[in-house]
mmCIF file of C-alpha atoms in Angstrom:
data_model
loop_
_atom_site.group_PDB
_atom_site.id
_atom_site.type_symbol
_atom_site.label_atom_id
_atom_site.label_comp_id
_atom_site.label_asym_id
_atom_site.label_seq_id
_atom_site.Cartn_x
_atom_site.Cartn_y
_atom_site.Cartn_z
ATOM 1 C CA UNK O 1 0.000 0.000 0.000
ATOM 2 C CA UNK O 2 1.316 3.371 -0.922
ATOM 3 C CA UNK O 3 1.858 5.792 2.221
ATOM 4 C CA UNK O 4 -0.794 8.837 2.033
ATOM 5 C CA UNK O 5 0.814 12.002 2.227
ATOM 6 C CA UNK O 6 -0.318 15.476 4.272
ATOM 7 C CA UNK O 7 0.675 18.650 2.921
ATOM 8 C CA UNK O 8 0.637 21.066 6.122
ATOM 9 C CA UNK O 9 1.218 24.270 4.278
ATOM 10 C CA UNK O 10 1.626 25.680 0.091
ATOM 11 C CA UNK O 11 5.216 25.454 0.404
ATOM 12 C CA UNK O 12 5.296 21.978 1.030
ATOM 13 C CA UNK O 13 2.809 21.264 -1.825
ATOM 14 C CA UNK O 14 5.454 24.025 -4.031
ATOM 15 C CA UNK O 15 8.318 21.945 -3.386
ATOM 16 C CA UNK O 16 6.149 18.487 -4.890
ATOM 17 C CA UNK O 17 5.018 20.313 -7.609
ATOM 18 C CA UNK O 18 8.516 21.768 -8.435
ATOM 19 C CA UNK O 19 10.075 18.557 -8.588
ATOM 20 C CA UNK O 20 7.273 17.152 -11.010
ATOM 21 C CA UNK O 21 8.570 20.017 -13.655
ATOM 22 C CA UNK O 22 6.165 19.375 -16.247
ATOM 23 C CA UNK O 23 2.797 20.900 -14.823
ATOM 24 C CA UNK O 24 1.408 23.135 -17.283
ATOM 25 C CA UNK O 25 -1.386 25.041 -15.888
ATOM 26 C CA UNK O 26 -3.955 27.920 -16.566
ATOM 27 C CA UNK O 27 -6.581 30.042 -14.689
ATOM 28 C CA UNK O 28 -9.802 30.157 -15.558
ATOM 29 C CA UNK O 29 -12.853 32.472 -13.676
ATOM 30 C CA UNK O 30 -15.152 30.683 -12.214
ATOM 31 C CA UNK O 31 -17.810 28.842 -14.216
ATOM 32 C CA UNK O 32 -15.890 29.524 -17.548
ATOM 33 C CA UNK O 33 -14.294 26.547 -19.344
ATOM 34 C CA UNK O 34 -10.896 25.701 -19.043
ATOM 35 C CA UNK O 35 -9.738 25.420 -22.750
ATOM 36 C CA UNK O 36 -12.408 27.217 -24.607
ATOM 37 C CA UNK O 37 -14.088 30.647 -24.695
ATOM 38 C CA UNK O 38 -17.259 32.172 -24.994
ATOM 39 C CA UNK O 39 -18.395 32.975 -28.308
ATOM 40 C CA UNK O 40 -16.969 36.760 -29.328
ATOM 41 C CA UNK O 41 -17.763 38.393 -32.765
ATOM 42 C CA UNK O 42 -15.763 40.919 -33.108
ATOM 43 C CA UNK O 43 -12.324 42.881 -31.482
ATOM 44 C CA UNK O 44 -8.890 40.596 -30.782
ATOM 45 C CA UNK O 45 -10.387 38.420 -29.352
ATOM 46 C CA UNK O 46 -12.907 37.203 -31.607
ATOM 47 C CA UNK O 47 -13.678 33.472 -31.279
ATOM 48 C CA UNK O 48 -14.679 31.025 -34.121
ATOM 49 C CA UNK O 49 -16.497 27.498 -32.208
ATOM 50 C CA UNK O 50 -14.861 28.683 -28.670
ATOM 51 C CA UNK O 51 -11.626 29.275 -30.190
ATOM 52 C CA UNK O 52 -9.889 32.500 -29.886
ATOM 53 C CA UNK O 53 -8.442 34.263 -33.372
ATOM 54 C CA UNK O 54 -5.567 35.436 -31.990
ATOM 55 C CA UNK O 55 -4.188 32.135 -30.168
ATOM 56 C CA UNK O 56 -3.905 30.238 -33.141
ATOM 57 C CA UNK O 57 -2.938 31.068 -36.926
ATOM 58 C CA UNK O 58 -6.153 30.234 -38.862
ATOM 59 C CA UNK O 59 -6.529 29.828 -42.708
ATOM 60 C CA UNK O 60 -7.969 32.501 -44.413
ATOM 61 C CA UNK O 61 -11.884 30.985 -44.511
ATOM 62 C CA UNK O 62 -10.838 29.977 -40.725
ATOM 63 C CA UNK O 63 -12.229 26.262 -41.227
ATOM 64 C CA UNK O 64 -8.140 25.005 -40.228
ATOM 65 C CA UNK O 65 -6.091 25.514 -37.841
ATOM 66 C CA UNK O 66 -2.504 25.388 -39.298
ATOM 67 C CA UNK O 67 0.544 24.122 -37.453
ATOM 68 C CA UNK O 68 2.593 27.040 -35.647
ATOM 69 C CA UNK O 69 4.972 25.973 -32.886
ATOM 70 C CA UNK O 70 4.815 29.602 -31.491
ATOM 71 C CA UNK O 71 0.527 29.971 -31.452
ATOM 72 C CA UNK O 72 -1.560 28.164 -29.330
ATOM 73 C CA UNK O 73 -3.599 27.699 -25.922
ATOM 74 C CA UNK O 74 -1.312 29.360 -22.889
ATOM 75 C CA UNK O 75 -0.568 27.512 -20.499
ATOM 76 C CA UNK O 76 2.206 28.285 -17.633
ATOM 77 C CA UNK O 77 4.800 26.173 -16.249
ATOM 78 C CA UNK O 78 6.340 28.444 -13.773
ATOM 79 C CA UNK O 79 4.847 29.726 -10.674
ATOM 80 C CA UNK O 80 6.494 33.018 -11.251
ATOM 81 C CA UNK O 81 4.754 33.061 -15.236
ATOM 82 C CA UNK O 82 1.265 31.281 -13.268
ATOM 83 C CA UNK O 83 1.275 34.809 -11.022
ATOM 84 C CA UNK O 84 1.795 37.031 -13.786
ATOM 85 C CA UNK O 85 -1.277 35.214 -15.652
ATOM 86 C CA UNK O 86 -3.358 35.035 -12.623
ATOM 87 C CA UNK O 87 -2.901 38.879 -11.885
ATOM 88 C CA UNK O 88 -4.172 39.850 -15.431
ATOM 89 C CA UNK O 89 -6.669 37.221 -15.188
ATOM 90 C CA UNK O 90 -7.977 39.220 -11.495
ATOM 91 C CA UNK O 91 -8.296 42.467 -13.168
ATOM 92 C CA UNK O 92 -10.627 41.420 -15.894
ATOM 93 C CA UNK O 93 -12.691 38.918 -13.210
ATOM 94 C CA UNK O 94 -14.334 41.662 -11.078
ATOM 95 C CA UNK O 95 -13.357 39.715 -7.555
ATOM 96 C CA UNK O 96 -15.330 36.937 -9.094
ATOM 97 C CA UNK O 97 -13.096 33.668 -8.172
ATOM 98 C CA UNK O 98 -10.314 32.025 -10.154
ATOM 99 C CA UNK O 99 -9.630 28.221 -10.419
ATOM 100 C CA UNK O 100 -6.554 27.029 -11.632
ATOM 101 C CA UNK O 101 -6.857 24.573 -14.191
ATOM 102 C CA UNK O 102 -3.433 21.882 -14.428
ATOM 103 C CA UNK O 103 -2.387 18.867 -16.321
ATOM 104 C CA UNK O 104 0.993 16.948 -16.512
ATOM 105 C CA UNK O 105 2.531 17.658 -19.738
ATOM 106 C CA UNK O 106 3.184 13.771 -19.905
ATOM 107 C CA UNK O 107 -0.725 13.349 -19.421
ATOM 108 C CA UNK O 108 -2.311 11.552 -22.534
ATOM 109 C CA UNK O 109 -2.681 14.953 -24.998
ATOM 110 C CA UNK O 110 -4.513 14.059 -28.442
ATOM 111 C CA UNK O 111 -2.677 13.714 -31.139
ATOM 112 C CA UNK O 112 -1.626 16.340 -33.763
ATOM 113 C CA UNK O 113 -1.560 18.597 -29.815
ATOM 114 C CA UNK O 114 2.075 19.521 -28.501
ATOM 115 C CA UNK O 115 3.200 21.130 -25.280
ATOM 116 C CA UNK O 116 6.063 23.775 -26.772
ATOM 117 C CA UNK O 117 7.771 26.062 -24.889
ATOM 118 C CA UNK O 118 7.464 29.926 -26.093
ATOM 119 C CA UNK O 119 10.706 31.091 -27.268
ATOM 120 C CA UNK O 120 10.125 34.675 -25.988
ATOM 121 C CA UNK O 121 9.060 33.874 -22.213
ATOM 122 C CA UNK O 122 10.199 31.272 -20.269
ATOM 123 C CA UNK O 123 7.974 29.827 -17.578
ATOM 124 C CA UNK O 124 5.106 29.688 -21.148
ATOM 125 C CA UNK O 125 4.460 27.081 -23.173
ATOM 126 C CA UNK O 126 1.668 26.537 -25.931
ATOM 127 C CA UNK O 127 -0.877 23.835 -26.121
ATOM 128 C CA UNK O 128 -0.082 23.940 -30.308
ATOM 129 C CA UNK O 129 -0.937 22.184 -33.411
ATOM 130 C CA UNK O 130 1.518 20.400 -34.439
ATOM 131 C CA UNK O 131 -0.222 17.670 -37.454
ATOM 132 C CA UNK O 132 1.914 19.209 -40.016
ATOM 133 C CA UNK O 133 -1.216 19.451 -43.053
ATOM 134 C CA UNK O 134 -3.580 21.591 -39.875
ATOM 135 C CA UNK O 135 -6.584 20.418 -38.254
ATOM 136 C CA UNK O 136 -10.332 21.873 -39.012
ATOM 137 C CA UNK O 137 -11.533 23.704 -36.542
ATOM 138 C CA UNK O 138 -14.234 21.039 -35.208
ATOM 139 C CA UNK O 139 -11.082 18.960 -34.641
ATOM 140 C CA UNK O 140 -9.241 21.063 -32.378
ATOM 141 C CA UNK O 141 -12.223 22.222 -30.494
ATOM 142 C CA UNK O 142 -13.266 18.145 -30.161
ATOM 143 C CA UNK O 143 -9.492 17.942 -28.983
ATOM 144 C CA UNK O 144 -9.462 20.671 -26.401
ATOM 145 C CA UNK O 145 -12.577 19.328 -25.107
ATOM 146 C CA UNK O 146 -10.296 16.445 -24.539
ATOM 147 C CA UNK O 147 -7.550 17.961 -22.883
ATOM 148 C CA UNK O 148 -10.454 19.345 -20.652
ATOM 149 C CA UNK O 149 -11.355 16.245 -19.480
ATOM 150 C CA UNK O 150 -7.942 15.480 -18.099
ATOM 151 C CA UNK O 151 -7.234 18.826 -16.278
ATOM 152 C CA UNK O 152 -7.541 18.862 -12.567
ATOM 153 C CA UNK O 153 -8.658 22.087 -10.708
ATOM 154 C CA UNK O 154 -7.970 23.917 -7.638
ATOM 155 C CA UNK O 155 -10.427 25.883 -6.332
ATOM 156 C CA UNK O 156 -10.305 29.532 -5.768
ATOM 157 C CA UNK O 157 -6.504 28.825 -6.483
ATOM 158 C CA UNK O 158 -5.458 33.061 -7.465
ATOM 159 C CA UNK O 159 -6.418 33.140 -3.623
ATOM 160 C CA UNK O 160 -3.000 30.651 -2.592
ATOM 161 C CA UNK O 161 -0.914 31.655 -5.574
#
């Protein structure tokens, strides 16, 4: 039988998570969806099917999603990069609460999906598309639902970050 564990205080749980290295994670307001967003028509962040325009580099109909290793769904692998997220995150949530949304980058991610590390900030990586001919649109969306599935949350977690 494995021995059960008690974490007495966030540093303790810190010092587990640093060692695990690959935790990717992401905030998300309360009651929103962790990989997807509401539908938007217009402005930078217009969405097509819950997807934001400006995380991924769509075709010029934007039916596909075509491979960039420097576009795609932010996640954060750094507490220092998780805080700086979290903090922007707090200033557009109106002291409504903020879970934090994680998943081991070794975790089973659909194919054609790639953790890749953004080459401007470290502590960033993308959740990209990788499939080197693209993906339609329905396809990533059915993916990220997927990845959804698999992320674990912590409540009100901008509160202990």
């Amino acid at each position: 039988m494995t021995e059960l564990k008690q974490y007495k205080c966030l540093t303790d749980l810190e010092k587990i998570i640093s060692e695990i290295k690959k935790l990717r994670a992401r905030p998300a307001i309360r009651g929103k969806h962790p990989t997807l967003y509401e539908d938007r028509a217009d402005g930078k962040y217009r969405t097509v099917m819950g997807i934001r325009i400006c995380d991924y580099k769509f075709n010029t109909d934007e039916t596909w999603i075509l491979p960039d290793s420097q576009m795609g769904l932010s996640f954060s692998s750094s507490w220092e990069n998780l805080k700086f997220v979290l903090g922007m995150q707090a200033k557009r949530a109106k002291k409504k609460p903020i879970d934090v949304f994680w998943i081991l980058s070794e975790a089973d991610i659909p194919s054609g999906l790639e953790f890749i590390e953004d080459e401007k900030n470290s502590g960033h990586y993308f959740l990209a598309v990788t499939k080197t001919e693209g993906m339609s649109i329905e396809e990533l969306t059915r993916k990220l639902e997927m990845v959804s599935y698999r992320m674990s949350v912590i409540r009100n977690g901008g509160k202990c970050i």
